[in-house]
CSV table of C-alpha atoms in Angstrom, one decimal:
chain,number,residue,atom,x,y,z
A,1416,LEU,CA,-71.1,-97.7,22.3
A,1417,GLY,CA,-73.6,-95.0,23.4
A,1418,THR,CA,-73.9,-96.5,26.9
A,1419,SER,CA,-70.2,-96.8,27.4
A,1420,ARG,CA,-69.8,-93.1,26.4
A,1421,TRP,CA,-72.2,-92.1,29.2
A,1422,LEU,CA,-70.3,-94.2,31.7
A,1423,LEU,CA,-67.0,-92.5,30.8
A,1424,MET,CA,-68.6,-89.1,31.4
A,1425,ASP,CA,-69.3,-90.0,35.0
A,1426,ILE,CA,-65.7,-90.8,35.8
A,1427,ALA,CA,-63.6,-88.0,37.3
A,1428,ILE,CA,-59.8,-88.3,36.7
A,1429,THR,CA,-57.2,-86.3,38.6
A,1430,LEU,CA,-54.9,-84.9,35.9
A,1431,VAL,CA,-52.5,-83.1,38.1
A,1432,GLU,CA,-52.1,-82.3,41.8
A,1433,LEU,CA,-49.8,-79.6,43.0
A,1434,PRO,CA,-49.1,-79.7,46.8
A,1435,GLU,CA,-48.7,-75.9,47.1
A,1436,CYS,CA,-50.2,-73.0,45.3
A,1437,HIS,CA,-50.7,-69.4,46.2
A,1438,VAL,CA,-53.8,-67.2,45.7
A,1439,PHE,CA,-53.7,-63.5,45.4
A,1440,LYS,CA,-56.5,-60.9,45.3
A,1441,ILE,CA,-55.9,-59.5,41.9
A,1442,PRO,CA,-56.0,-55.7,41.5
A,1443,PRO,CA,-57.9,-54.4,38.4
A,1444,ARG,CA,-56.1,-54.9,35.2
A,1445,GLN,CA,-53.9,-51.9,34.3
A,1446,SER,CA,-54.2,-52.4,30.5
A,1447,ALA,CA,-56.0,-54.4,27.9
A,1448,ALA,CA,-52.7,-56.3,27.3
A,1449,GLY,CA,-53.2,-58.5,30.4
A,1450,TYR,CA,-52.1,-59.1,34.0
A,1451,LYS,CA,-48.7,-58.8,35.6
A,1452,ALA,CA,-47.8,-61.0,38.6
A,1453,GLU,CA,-45.4,-58.2,39.8
A,1454,ASP,CA,-48.5,-56.1,40.6
A,1455,TRP,CA,-49.8,-58.7,43.1
A,1456,LYS,CA,-47.0,-59.1,45.6
A,1457,ASP,CA,-48.9,-57.3,48.4
A,1458,TYR,CA,-52.2,-59.1,47.9
A,1459,HIS,CA,-51.5,-62.7,49.0
A,1460,ILE,CA,-54.6,-64.2,50.6
A,1461,TRP,CA,-54.3,-68.0,50.7
A,1462,THR,CA,-51.9,-71.0,50.3
A,1463,GLY,CA,-53.1,-74.5,49.6
A,1464,LYS,CA,-53.3,-77.4,47.2
A,1465,CYS,CA,-54.2,-77.2,43.5
A,1466,LYS,CA,-55.9,-80.1,41.8
A,1467,VAL,CA,-57.0,-80.4,38.2
A,1468,VAL,CA,-59.8,-82.9,37.7
A,1469,GLY,CA,-61.3,-83.9,34.3
A,1470,LYS,CA,-64.8,-85.3,33.8
A,1471,GLY,CA,-66.2,-85.7,30.3
A,1472,GLU,CA,-65.6,-82.5,28.4
A,1473,VAL,CA,-65.0,-80.4,31.5
A,1474,CYS,CA,-62.0,-79.8,33.7
A,1475,GLU,CA,-62.1,-78.2,37.0
A,1476,ILE,CA,-59.2,-76.5,38.7
A,1477,MET,CA,-59.8,-76.9,42.4
A,1478,LEU,CA,-58.0,-75.0,45.2
A,1479,GLU,CA,-58.2,-77.0,48.4
A,1480,ASP,CA,-57.0,-76.9,52.0
A,1481,PRO,CA,-54.1,-79.4,52.1
A,1482,ASN,CA,-55.1,-80.7,55.6
A,1483,THR,CA,-58.9,-80.9,55.4
A,1484,GLY,CA,-59.6,-81.1,51.7
A,1485,GLU,CA,-62.1,-78.2,52.1
A,1486,LEU,CA,-62.7,-76.4,48.8
A,1487,PHE,CA,-61.4,-72.8,48.8
A,1488,ALA,CA,-62.4,-72.0,45.2
A,1489,SER,CA,-62.8,-73.7,41.9
A,1490,CYS,CA,-62.4,-72.8,38.2
A,1491,PRO,CA,-64.5,-74.8,35.8
A,1492,VAL,CA,-63.0,-75.1,32.3
A,1493,ASN,CA,-65.3,-76.3,29.5
A,1494,ALA,CA,-64.0,-77.9,26.2
A,1495,ASN,CA,-65.9,-75.1,24.4
A,1496,GLU,CA,-63.2,-72.3,23.9
A,1497,GLU,CA,-65.8,-69.6,23.5
A,1498,GLU,CA,-67.1,-70.2,27.1
A,1499,ASN,CA,-63.5,-70.0,28.4
A,1500,SER,CA,-62.5,-66.6,27.1
A,1501,ASN,CA,-61.6,-65.3,30.6
A,1502,THR,CA,-61.4,-68.6,32.6
A,1503,VAL,CA,-57.6,-69.0,32.7
A,1504,GLU,CA,-55.3,-66.3,31.5
A,1505,PRO,CA,-51.4,-66.4,31.5
A,1506,CYS,CA,-49.5,-63.5,33.1
A,1507,LEU,CA,-47.5,-61.2,30.9
A,1508,ASP,CA,-44.4,-61.3,33.1
A,1509,SER,CA,-44.3,-64.9,34.3
A,1510,GLY,CA,-44.7,-68.5,33.0
A,1511,ARG,CA,-45.6,-69.7,36.5
A,1512,PHE,CA,-48.5,-67.4,37.3
A,1513,PHE,CA,-52.0,-67.5,35.9
A,1514,VAL,CA,-55.2,-65.6,36.6
A,1515,LEU,CA,-58.2,-67.9,37.2
A,1516,ARG,CA,-61.9,-66.9,37.2
A,1517,VAL,CA,-62.9,-68.7,40.4
A,1518,GLU,CA,-66.0,-69.7,42.3
A,1519,ASP,CA,-66.2,-70.4,46.0
A,1520,GLY,CA,-67.7,-73.6,47.2
A,1521,SER,CA,-71.3,-72.2,46.8
A,1522,GLY,CA,-70.9,-71.1,43.2
A,1523,VAL,CA,-70.2,-67.4,43.9
A,1524,LEU,CA,-67.8,-65.8,41.4
A,1525,GLY,CA,-64.7,-64.1,42.7
């Protein structure tokens, strides 16, 4: 049983793939209540593909170029909720927009 558990942790599974998503440079939060998508309309910086991949107890939200597959940014999401406090936040004024704490391909936070 122990060996098969380690084998499963090495398998990455694509959970969802969205052909088009939009990335905005988010201005500073206006209040402690949260972010509003309405505040971003002039800050669009990228359009590409969004893929959510699960591996063991970690999921990764990956933003990729739809033609080349080049990674634009990623957002690792751990199963431990305490480590994810600011990783993915819903917007106050939309059910379709989320704020991700992202890393570029070299691990730099954005």
